[in-house]
Amino acid sequence: MSKTTEIFCRLPKSVELIQDFKDITPSPKANAECRAALYSKNGDFFAYTQPQEVVILDTTGEAKVYHRIEIPEVFDIYFSPEGTYLCLWCKPIQLNKENGTWNNNLKIFNIKTKTIIAEWSAKHQNAWKPQFTSEENLFARSINQKEIHFFELDPTSDSTVNINQPSFKYKVNDPKATLQAFQISPGRNPSVAIFIPEKSGKPANVSIYNIPNFNQPICFKNFFKAEKCQLKWNSLGTALLALASTDHDTTNKSYYGETNLYLLGIAGSYDSRIDLKREGPIHDITWSPTAREFAVSYGYMPSETTFFDSRGNAIHSLPTAPRNTILYSPHAKFVLVAGFGNLQGTVDVYDRQNKFSKVVTFEASNTSVCEWSPCGRFILTATTSPRLRVDNGCKIWHASGKLIYLKEFPELFSIGWKPQPLDCFPPIRNLEPAPEAHESTKEYLEKRQALASAAAKKPAGAYRPPHARGGGAGSGSGVASSLYQKELQNNLRSNGSTPSPPPGLSRTAGNIPRVRTVVGAPPPVEKESKAAAKNRKKREAKKQAQEKNNSPAPEATTSASPVPAQAQAPASTPAPAPATAGVIGGVASLEEKKIRSLLKKLRAIEQLKMKQASGETLEDTQVIKISKEDEIRSELQTLGWNE
């Protein structure tokens, strides 16, 4: 790892700055609860919170304390793009319940003049951060989801900003509509993208305005199925990606709602919906640092990753795989495509400038934070709380997939690289060989190698349930299947006697249950079931038939006088067996079937007579059936049946 790269680690009650594998945190170190820690976007400052103050470190050279802001109960912090202003979100406190007055818990601190230039009340921590332009000459905040107020700034002045008198103001025209999100673009000529969700049958829309001209949008897009929207500008501020989503899927195809992606240009020359080849949610979208292309991970798992140019035309698609994260390296040389969260943590690194050839694949399981280093040669992966409470720590990998550094923590809350200008690092033409790994990785690599070798040596065989893995006859092993059996075997060896087997086990097989007997009672006789008796009789009949067929026929006695061949042939032919009366070939004859049918009718007539005798009213068809009794009996006599 380069000595110019640096990371911070926020622990429950401390903060560590690590450079070249060494702790460079200045004294006095944090020793109380730390709720937030962050580098400025240019890397010049680092700030972290304490219960009664916010500490700002100067990190342009050797880290040292720059200033302490005496403000208690700060929960979150945020730096402006150039690191001139530090925004603080403190604990909201209601001052007056009758009129609903709250304290001014959001404050903007000028780091250069060391003064608070603006403050107002923001009860909710969600979307509390004010937005700044790239040159920090304006900042904006949302008012009641109806207006956006813009305020001019002078970084060199310590004068305060009057929050009640904005320099510019945007107001939603429709009184029923609400403004849900807005995003200021980077660049010298800033624009603002505003999203208004659908309501009362009206479609949602994204509008782009040049600041401060809010009369006519330079780009406008209407669409349905949009309750929320994520707005992402490219690095030049010339194009915008709008990821619209709903919480519910009207087609009932997904539990996670619907997502659609739209591309808008500030020139208004194009605005279109990005057509994706597969159905399913959109997992991640990201712009290239060059601002000329973007990548989308989408579809049901295994997902697909597709790269598009700045006009939304597909350039290249990667093979489908369980991935949900895309990260470009700072030089746009490499693209990291990984599957984190509920996926296995497989990381693929592709060379974007070499026709998307794969560089390496490695495993970084349980990763909750993943970032490229400012030099574009290393990858930071970390497991943090509260995402996971165990195995917290960080790993630094070379872009070739080699593990360089490892550090474990009992509990790690956040981590990140120190931002640095891209000019400090030369562009990558050919990836340099990985440096020598730190000593901290040796134990981890040895452990992982031992686990891999153990898994390879483990014999692959058929699964056997636990009760069949012991020392019984069915297991084929001399090891007892329970502690009780082990104790019995030890007693057998020591006493030389044969103990009785444990309850439920026989002497011959440790896993075969014995038959329960009662002392003084005759031995139990196994009762044969009806099905078993029927099968037994069938087998016996079949066996007798086979024996009868296989028995040799009696040889004809030969007389002394010669007999012509014509006379011998009929004598050798066995005489046919006499046919049973009424049965032909084992099947009942027609006469017998007729007799059975007539007898069945007689039985039915007898039942009808009994019903008639008991006083039950019969139907006409039943009376007719009774009248045919004599006819049936005469027919039976004709067939030769006698009672």
XYZ file of C-alpha atoms in Angstrom:
643
model
C 0.000 0.000 0.000
C 1.316 3.423 -0.905
C 2.491 5.608 1.961
C 0.422 8.471 0.644
C -2.838 6.576 1.143
C -4.611 6.700 4.484
C -7.742 5.226 6.068
C -9.802 5.975 9.155
C -11.616 3.514 11.422
C -14.429 4.607 13.736
C -14.827 2.425 16.808
C -17.440 2.734 19.576
C -15.273 5.015 21.725
C -12.270 5.890 19.596
C -11.034 6.783 16.128
C -7.918 5.449 14.395
C -6.031 6.912 11.448
C -3.869 4.309 9.686
C -1.126 5.127 7.183
C 1.392 2.604 5.880
C -0.026 0.009 8.316
C 0.707 2.283 11.297
C -1.563 4.200 13.652
C -0.970 7.939 13.156
C -3.855 9.221 15.296
C -2.695 12.374 17.120
C -2.982 12.741 20.866
C -5.138 13.205 22.812
C -7.174 10.413 21.264
C -10.929 10.066 21.492
C -12.008 8.245 24.633
C -15.799 8.629 24.632
C -18.703 7.668 22.411
C -18.030 8.571 18.783
C -21.217 8.832 16.700
C -19.739 10.120 13.431
C -16.364 10.521 11.728
C -15.571 11.790 8.244
C -12.847 13.131 5.939
C -13.478 16.285 3.963
C -13.936 15.653 0.246
C -10.534 17.153 -0.563
C -8.818 15.262 2.280
C -7.565 18.384 4.080
C -9.596 17.863 7.254
C -10.922 15.031 9.361
C -13.681 15.476 11.945
C -15.204 13.228 14.574
C -17.756 13.722 17.326
C -17.539 13.431 21.088
C -20.402 13.798 23.582
C -19.576 17.452 24.316
C -17.634 18.584 21.229
C -16.614 18.038 17.624
C -12.877 17.643 16.967
C -11.416 18.783 13.620
C -7.981 17.481 12.567
C -5.747 19.031 9.930
C -4.626 16.163 7.678
C -2.790 18.093 4.956
C 0.455 16.860 6.495
C 0.969 15.065 9.756
C -2.422 14.808 11.442
C -2.906 17.343 14.230
C -5.785 18.969 16.068
C -7.044 22.022 14.171
C -10.084 23.110 16.193
C -12.648 21.933 18.737
C -16.276 22.986 18.322
C -17.931 23.124 21.735
C -21.364 21.826 20.730
C -22.830 18.853 22.635
C -24.934 15.967 21.343
C -23.841 16.051 17.692
C -25.193 12.969 15.920
C -24.043 13.468 12.320
C -21.603 15.605 10.319
C -21.125 16.513 6.658
C -18.410 18.441 4.747
C -18.963 20.805 1.826
C -17.227 19.888 -1.487
C -14.106 22.004 -0.871
C -13.992 21.355 2.864
C -14.719 24.972 3.804
C -17.912 24.263 5.724
C -18.799 21.565 8.228
C -22.504 20.856 8.735
C -23.624 19.508 12.111
C -26.889 17.779 12.983
C -27.500 17.873 16.725
C -30.122 16.327 18.932
C -33.505 18.056 18.342
C -35.126 19.444 21.495
C -38.652 20.825 21.729
C -38.522 24.190 23.469
C -42.241 24.959 23.634
C -44.960 22.338 23.287
C -47.754 24.888 22.912
C -46.493 26.570 19.748
C -44.290 23.641 18.618
C -40.972 25.487 18.775
C -37.794 23.414 18.387
C -34.161 24.312 18.860
C -31.900 25.178 15.921
C -30.205 21.795 15.791
C -28.718 22.072 12.262
C -25.645 24.284 12.093
C -23.180 25.252 9.334
C -19.671 25.921 10.643
C -17.079 27.849 8.609
C -13.796 26.032 9.221
C -11.618 28.894 7.969
C -13.216 31.606 10.092
C -14.174 29.143 12.884
C -17.664 30.586 13.186
C -21.234 29.338 12.751
C -22.713 31.094 9.722
C -26.213 29.542 9.662
C -28.521 27.457 11.818
C -32.116 26.290 11.696
C -34.388 23.546 12.983
C -34.413 20.117 11.296
C -36.313 17.583 13.380
C -35.721 14.586 11.115
C -32.291 13.153 10.408
C -33.456 11.741 7.085
C -32.298 13.997 4.203
C -31.061 16.665 6.604
C -27.887 17.571 4.680
C -27.853 20.934 2.893
C -26.466 20.831 -0.654
C -23.602 22.976 -1.944
C -22.440 23.854 -5.425
C -18.965 22.684 -6.453
C -17.475 26.145 -5.937
C -19.316 26.583 -2.614
C -20.857 29.898 -3.636
C -24.388 28.573 -3.001
C -26.116 26.165 -0.675
C -29.726 24.989 -0.736
C -32.253 23.469 1.628
C -35.809 22.140 1.257
C -38.726 23.842 3.018
C -41.772 21.685 3.908
C -41.483 19.723 0.647
C -42.879 22.724 -1.201
C -39.930 25.048 -1.756
C -36.153 25.044 -2.227
C -34.270 28.033 -0.851
C -30.836 28.984 -2.211
C -28.376 31.118 -0.238
C -25.222 32.826 -1.484
C -21.995 32.266 0.447
C -18.674 34.048 0.874
C -16.049 31.623 2.214
C -13.762 34.424 3.380
C -16.466 36.257 5.318
C -17.569 35.417 8.829
C -20.957 37.072 8.403
C -24.006 34.963 9.164
C -26.636 33.951 6.631
C -30.212 35.096 7.158
C -32.199 31.885 6.749
C -35.464 33.793 6.315
C -34.208 35.717 3.267
C -33.048 33.326 0.537
C -31.169 34.630 -2.479
C -33.211 32.458 -4.875
C -36.271 30.337 -4.396
C -37.999 27.505 -6.248
C -41.644 26.774 -5.490
C -43.825 23.864 -6.586
C -46.600 25.209 -8.807
C -49.192 22.519 -8.081
C -50.568 23.026 -4.537
C -51.366 19.296 -4.231
C -47.897 18.139 -5.313
C -44.956 17.683 -2.960
C -41.259 17.903 -3.656
C -39.577 14.712 -2.541
C -35.938 15.001 -3.682
C -33.560 17.392 -5.409
C -29.902 17.241 -6.408
C -27.494 20.017 -7.409
C -25.157 19.103 -10.249
C -21.364 19.419 -10.101
C -19.539 21.779 -12.434
C -19.077 25.510 -12.791
C -22.573 26.120 -14.163
C -24.711 24.258 -11.652
C -28.176 22.940 -12.371
C -30.703 21.417 -10.023
C -32.789 18.303 -10.667
C -36.135 18.138 -8.866
C -38.341 15.066 -8.454
C -42.084 15.267 -7.761
C -43.801 11.883 -7.192
C -47.103 10.868 -8.776
C -50.261 11.765 -6.915
C -54.021 11.695 -7.597
C -53.568 10.144 -11.019
C -50.984 12.694 -12.148
C -47.662 11.292 -13.360
C -44.388 11.843 -11.580
C -41.812 14.123 -13.176
C -38.167 15.101 -13.045
C -37.333 18.695 -13.958
C -33.892 20.213 -14.500
C -33.411 23.963 -14.026
C -30.460 26.261 -14.446
C -29.814 28.105 -11.195
C -31.326 30.667 -10.646
C -33.712 30.525 -13.658
C -36.728 28.558 -12.422
C -39.315 29.824 -14.901
C -38.723 27.195 -17.583
C -36.979 23.813 -17.129
C -34.199 22.953 -19.549
C -35.243 19.289 -19.401
C -38.486 17.691 -18.279
C -39.620 14.057 -18.085
C -43.020 12.623 -17.089
C -43.463 8.983 -16.064
C -45.658 6.743 -13.938
C -44.777 4.084 -11.354
C -42.588 6.415 -9.331
C -43.075 6.890 -5.607
C -39.377 7.457 -4.902
C -36.479 8.510 -7.085
C -32.708 8.410 -6.784
C -30.929 11.160 -8.737
C -27.312 10.695 -9.894
C -25.335 13.274 -11.889
C -22.219 12.413 -13.855
C -18.946 14.046 -12.815
C -19.324 16.884 -15.358
C -22.941 17.654 -14.522
C -24.079 17.156 -18.127
C -26.346 14.106 -17.700
C -28.593 12.722 -14.996
C -29.735 9.200 -14.140
C -33.114 8.970 -12.409
C -33.874 5.628 -10.763
C -37.621 5.618 -10.082
C -39.130 2.959 -7.847
C -42.369 1.896 -6.202
C -42.916 -0.090 -3.033
C -45.575 -2.338 -4.603
C -45.573 -4.196 -7.896
C -48.946 -3.893 -9.646
C -48.208 -7.004 -11.739
C -47.533 -9.104 -8.594
C -44.268 -10.357 -10.070
C -42.014 -9.049 -7.315
C -42.176 -8.483 -3.570
C -39.830 -5.511 -3.883
C -41.860 -3.225 -6.116
C -40.904 -1.942 -9.552
C -37.879 0.032 -10.713
C -37.287 2.013 -13.901
C -34.255 3.954 -15.076
C -34.367 7.223 -17.024
C -31.572 9.249 -18.624
C -31.828 13.032 -19.000
C -29.410 15.553 -20.514
C -29.116 19.175 -19.406
C -29.222 20.371 -23.016
C -32.692 18.864 -23.373
C -31.631 17.064 -26.536
C -32.488 13.652 -25.118
C -34.509 12.122 -22.315
C -35.346 8.467 -22.487
C -36.123 5.364 -20.522
C -33.276 2.854 -20.451
C -34.503 -0.442 -21.879
C -33.127 -3.395 -19.944
C -33.122 -6.893 -21.402
C -34.218 -8.739 -18.273
C -37.080 -8.363 -15.840
C -36.452 -7.702 -12.189
C -35.180 -5.002 -9.840
C -32.287 -2.648 -10.532
C -29.609 -3.345 -7.936
C -27.039 -0.625 -8.647
C -26.249 2.205 -11.060
C -22.988 4.117 -11.289
C -21.337 6.653 -13.582
C -17.823 6.264 -14.897
C -15.374 8.953 -13.674
C -14.967 9.910 -17.336
C -18.708 10.847 -17.450
C -18.961 9.141 -20.844
C -20.637 5.903 -19.722
C -22.548 4.285 -16.888
C -23.204 0.739 -15.697
C -26.376 -0.937 -14.451
C -26.799 -4.166 -12.467
C -30.339 -5.476 -12.890
C -32.615 -8.508 -13.105
C -33.540 -11.393 -10.866
C -30.577 -13.333 -9.528
C -28.292 -14.210 -11.172
C -28.319 -10.597 -12.349
C -26.853 -9.028 -15.453
C -24.467 -6.076 -15.653
C -24.640 -3.870 -18.754
C -22.590 -0.815 -19.718
C -24.174 2.102 -21.621
C -22.753 5.183 -23.306
C -23.820 8.711 -22.372
C -26.812 8.471 -24.746
C -28.143 5.229 -23.266
C -26.897 2.829 -25.955
C -25.713 -0.553 -24.678
C -21.962 -1.094 -25.097
C -21.194 -4.369 -23.365
C -22.830 -6.923 -21.069
C -21.060 -9.160 -18.593
C -22.076 -12.798 -18.059
C -24.962 -13.296 -15.652
C -23.831 -13.861 -12.070
C -25.057 -13.128 -8.521
C -23.809 -9.522 -8.363
C -25.354 -6.303 -7.035
C -22.508 -3.763 -6.726
C -20.533 -1.842 -9.381
C -17.541 0.403 -8.620
C -15.243 2.178 -11.088
C -11.643 2.821 -10.089
C -10.687 6.545 -9.941
C -8.825 6.369 -13.275
C -11.699 4.362 -14.849
C -9.123 1.691 -15.636
C -10.821 -1.085 -13.659
C -14.417 -1.968 -12.880
C -15.302 -3.909 -9.742
C -18.468 -6.017 -9.935
C -19.369 -7.800 -6.701
C -22.191 -9.515 -4.844
C -22.503 -8.224 -1.277
C -25.303 -8.091 1.269
C -27.146 -11.407 1.241
C -24.842 -12.770 -1.490
C -21.595 -14.695 -1.037
C -19.238 -11.743 -1.487
C -17.580 -12.754 -4.762
C -15.613 -9.874 -6.320
C -14.752 -9.672 -10.031
C -12.291 -7.074 -11.335
C -12.404 -6.222 -15.055
C -9.991 -4.167 -17.139
C -12.245 -1.587 -18.789
C -9.522 -0.381 -21.153
C -8.741 -3.899 -22.358
C -12.135 -4.944 -23.741
C -13.528 -5.849 -20.322
C -11.048 -8.677 -19.794
C -11.257 -10.208 -16.334
C -8.283 -9.448 -14.094
C -9.126 -11.547 -11.040
C -11.900 -13.047 -8.936
C -11.649 -13.324 -5.156
C -13.926 -13.839 -2.164
C -14.676 -11.064 0.343
C -17.539 -12.515 2.347
C -19.653 -10.485 4.797
C -18.554 -7.201 3.236
C -20.593 -4.139 4.154
C -18.144 -1.441 2.900
C -16.180 -1.593 -0.358
C -14.128 1.267 -1.842
C -11.328 1.839 -4.327
C -8.237 3.596 -3.034
C -7.525 7.094 -4.443
C -4.594 5.649 -6.401
C -6.841 3.050 -8.061
C -4.560 0.136 -7.191
C -6.081 -1.175 -3.952
C -9.533 -2.226 -2.766
C -10.822 -1.792 0.778
C -13.423 -4.238 2.084
C -14.756 -4.126 5.625
C -17.338 -5.753 7.862
C -18.992 -3.186 10.103
C -21.636 -2.951 12.806
C -24.578 -2.937 13.087
C -24.728 -4.777 9.748
C -22.824 -7.637 11.394
C -21.826 -7.854 15.028
C -19.118 -10.489 14.522
C -15.933 -10.696 12.445
C -15.645 -6.906 12.278
C -12.504 -5.681 10.574
C -10.982 -4.427 7.350
C -9.035 -6.015 4.507
C -7.007 -4.265 1.832
C -6.543 -6.112 -1.451
C -4.323 -5.377 -4.390
C -6.177 -5.042 -7.692
C -4.585 -8.351 -8.703
C -6.550 -10.086 -5.915
C -3.740 -10.462 -3.370
C -4.550 -9.702 0.267
C -2.152 -6.998 1.502
C -3.401 -5.948 4.924
C -5.801 -7.233 7.551
C -6.951 -5.777 10.832
C -9.701 -7.057 13.097
C -11.761 -5.066 15.582
C -14.168 -6.118 18.323
C -16.633 -3.630 16.833
C -16.178 -1.350 13.828
C -18.792 1.272 12.928
C -17.397 2.980 9.819
C -14.275 3.108 7.680
C -13.043 4.928 4.588
C -10.097 6.126 2.517
C -8.709 9.617 2.801
C -9.755 11.431 -0.422
C -6.863 12.753 -2.498
C -6.623 14.481 -5.886
C -6.207 12.181 -8.855
C -3.209 14.236 -9.996
C -1.177 12.794 -7.115
C -1.184 9.358 -8.740
C -0.005 8.481 -12.246
C -2.464 6.732 -14.554
C -2.294 2.948 -14.773
C -1.205 1.458 -18.069
C -0.106 -1.945 -16.827
C -0.909 -3.054 -13.307
C 2.208 -3.233 -11.163
C 2.979 -6.444 -9.244
C 1.397 -6.634 -5.818
C 3.616 -5.483 -2.933
C 4.643 -7.807 -0.143
C 1.799 -8.654 2.186
C 1.786 -7.374 5.747
C 2.462 -9.778 8.608
C -1.155 -9.459 9.721
C -2.284 -11.500 6.715
C -0.063 -14.538 7.332
C -2.164 -16.098 10.070
C -5.368 -15.469 8.122
C -3.960 -16.969 4.911
C -2.570 -20.010 6.755
C -5.925 -20.612 8.414
C -7.786 -20.320 5.119
C -5.308 -22.655 3.420
C -5.685 -25.212 6.211
C -9.456 -25.129 5.875
C -9.193 -25.580 2.120
C -6.827 -28.551 2.455
C -9.032 -30.135 5.123
C -12.036 -29.816 2.870
C -10.086 -31.404 0.018
C -8.915 -34.353 2.161
C -12.331 -35.054 3.615
C -13.584 -38.326 2.108
C -16.695 -38.008 0.067
C -19.144 -40.777 0.891
C -22.788 -41.508 1.311
C -24.564 -39.730 4.117
C -25.199 -41.812 7.220
C -27.541 -40.680 9.979
C -26.043 -40.169 13.438
C -27.420 -43.418 14.881
C -25.667 -45.398 12.120
C -22.241 -43.823 12.662
C -21.410 -45.643 15.895
C -19.926 -49.009 16.730
C -22.963 -51.142 15.918
C -23.078 -53.952 13.445
C -24.562 -51.752 10.781
C -21.901 -49.065 11.033
C -18.791 -51.094 10.345
C -16.795 -49.070 12.884
C -15.356 -49.899 16.296
C -16.310 -46.538 17.756
C -19.306 -46.484 20.072
C -22.262 -44.401 18.964
C -22.908 -42.845 22.364
C -21.177 -42.045 25.638
C -23.220 -44.758 27.331
C -21.900 -47.394 24.937
C -18.339 -46.144 25.458
C -18.755 -46.544 29.202
C -20.084 -50.078 28.719
C -17.095 -50.971 26.561
C -14.675 -49.592 29.152
C -16.364 -51.629 31.899
C -16.176 -54.707 29.698
C -12.435 -54.285 29.208
C -11.761 -53.652 32.904
C -14.019 -56.328 34.463
C -13.776 -58.976 31.786
C -17.531 -59.560 32.027
C -20.201 -59.139 29.445
C -22.628 -56.459 30.549
C -26.178 -56.426 29.423
C -26.846 -54.094 26.531
C -28.519 -50.755 27.179
C -32.291 -50.531 26.964
C -33.489 -50.731 23.397
C -30.274 -52.349 22.072
C -29.479 -56.010 21.502
C -26.185 -57.763 22.136
C -25.483 -58.328 18.476
C -26.184 -54.957 16.987
C -25.931 -51.683 18.845
C -28.501 -50.051 16.661
C -31.156 -52.855 16.411
C -33.942 -52.581 19.031
C -34.549 -55.784 21.025
C -37.950 -57.436 21.455
C -39.603 -56.668 24.753
C -40.405 -59.781 26.842
C -42.343 -60.346 30.068
C -40.898 -62.706 32.683
C -43.020 -65.855 33.142
C -45.123 -65.242 30.060
C -44.962 -67.434 26.946
C -42.853 -66.046 24.143
C -44.798 -63.666 21.952
C -46.104 -65.121 18.718
C -45.958 -62.832 15.770
C -49.433 -62.462 14.309
C -49.645 -62.695 10.562
C -51.541 -59.887 8.877
C -54.246 -60.515 6.284
C -52.116 -59.138 3.470
C -49.166 -61.322 4.494
C -51.388 -64.428 4.669
C -52.838 -63.685 1.249
C -49.391 -63.232 -0.272
C -48.183 -66.439 1.398
C -51.068 -68.441 -0.073
C -50.365 -67.015 -3.519
C -46.716 -67.999 -3.276
C -47.615 -71.539 -2.165
C -50.131 -71.981 -4.993
C -47.617 -70.702 -7.508
C -44.974 -73.055 -6.173
C -47.299 -76.066 -6.408
C -48.233 -75.166 -9.965
C -44.567 -74.929 -10.941
C -43.804 -78.303 -9.343
C -46.742 -79.888 -11.170
C -45.636 -78.485 -14.533
C -42.008 -79.500 -14.009
C -42.832 -83.141 -13.001
C -41.964 -85.630 -15.868
C -44.875 -87.287 -17.695
C -45.210 -91.106 -17.177
C -43.451 -93.012 -19.941
C -45.579 -95.294 -22.078
C -44.845 -99.004 -21.617
C -43.248 -100.496 -24.669
C -44.572 -103.852 -25.854
C -42.428 -106.576 -27.307
C -44.205 -106.486 -30.620
C -43.331 -103.637 -32.887
C -45.964 -100.936 -33.199
C -46.255 -98.736 -36.257
C -45.242 -95.099 -35.877
C -48.727 -93.961 -36.795
C -50.125 -95.922 -33.857
C -47.478 -94.661 -31.388
C -48.128 -90.962 -32.003
C -51.652 -90.792 -30.597
C -50.625 -92.984 -27.665
C -47.873 -90.537 -26.655
C -50.262 -87.564 -26.704
C -51.556 -86.917 -23.153
C -55.299 -87.144 -22.706
C -57.002 -83.809 -22.019
C -58.120 -83.228 -18.451
C -61.849 -83.457 -17.917
C -63.407 -80.002 -17.854
C -64.980 -78.911 -14.620
C -68.708 -78.434 -14.861
C -69.551 -74.812 -15.581
C -65.900 -73.726 -15.665
C -63.830 -73.491 -18.840
C -60.093 -72.899 -18.439
C -60.543 -71.627 -14.886
C -63.144 -69.045 -16.010
C -66.862 -69.306 -15.201
C -69.088 -70.321 -18.141
C -72.004 -68.285 -19.456
C -74.531 -70.556 -17.712
C -72.857 -70.077 -14.343
C -72.744 -66.319 -14.810
C -76.457 -66.357 -15.678
C -77.268 -68.388 -12.556
C -75.315 -65.950 -10.358
C -77.159 -62.993 -11.855
C -80.569 -64.615 -11.286
C -79.694 -65.524 -7.688
C -78.687 -61.929 -7.077
C -82.093 -60.801 -8.315
C -83.796 -63.299 -6.003
C -81.913 -61.926 -2.997
C -82.995 -58.409 -3.929
C -86.620 -59.588 -4.218
C -86.442 -61.179 -0.742
C -85.221 -57.864 0.722
C -88.063 -55.993 -0.980
C -90.575 -58.488 0.459
C -89.235 -57.862 3.955
C -89.608 -54.109 3.487
C -93.163 -54.607 2.206
C -94.006 -56.808 5.190
C -92.752 -54.156 7.611
C -95.231 -51.682 6.140
C -92.813 -49.665 4.034
C -94.249 -48.222 0.822
C -92.512 -49.505 -2.297
C -92.103 -47.824 -5.617
C -93.738 -49.095 -8.798
C -90.472 -50.446 -10.171
C -89.882 -52.383 -6.952
C -93.392 -53.923 -7.087
C -92.790 -54.993 -10.700
C -89.515 -56.600 -9.620
C -91.345 -58.676 -6.942
C -93.917 -59.873 -9.494
C -91.153 -61.444 -11.584
C -90.078 -63.877 -8.829
C -91.812 -66.934 -10.368
C -90.350 -66.163 -13.754
C -86.825 -66.029 -12.301
C -87.261 -69.319 -10.408
C -88.501 -71.141 -13.513
C -85.517 -69.872 -15.466
C -83.189 -71.170 -12.757
C -84.773 -74.628 -12.979
C -84.285 -74.571 -16.722
C -80.559 -73.912 -16.199
C -80.360 -76.915 -13.839
C -80.234 -75.096 -10.519
C -82.070 -76.628 -7.579
C -82.608 -75.131 -4.151
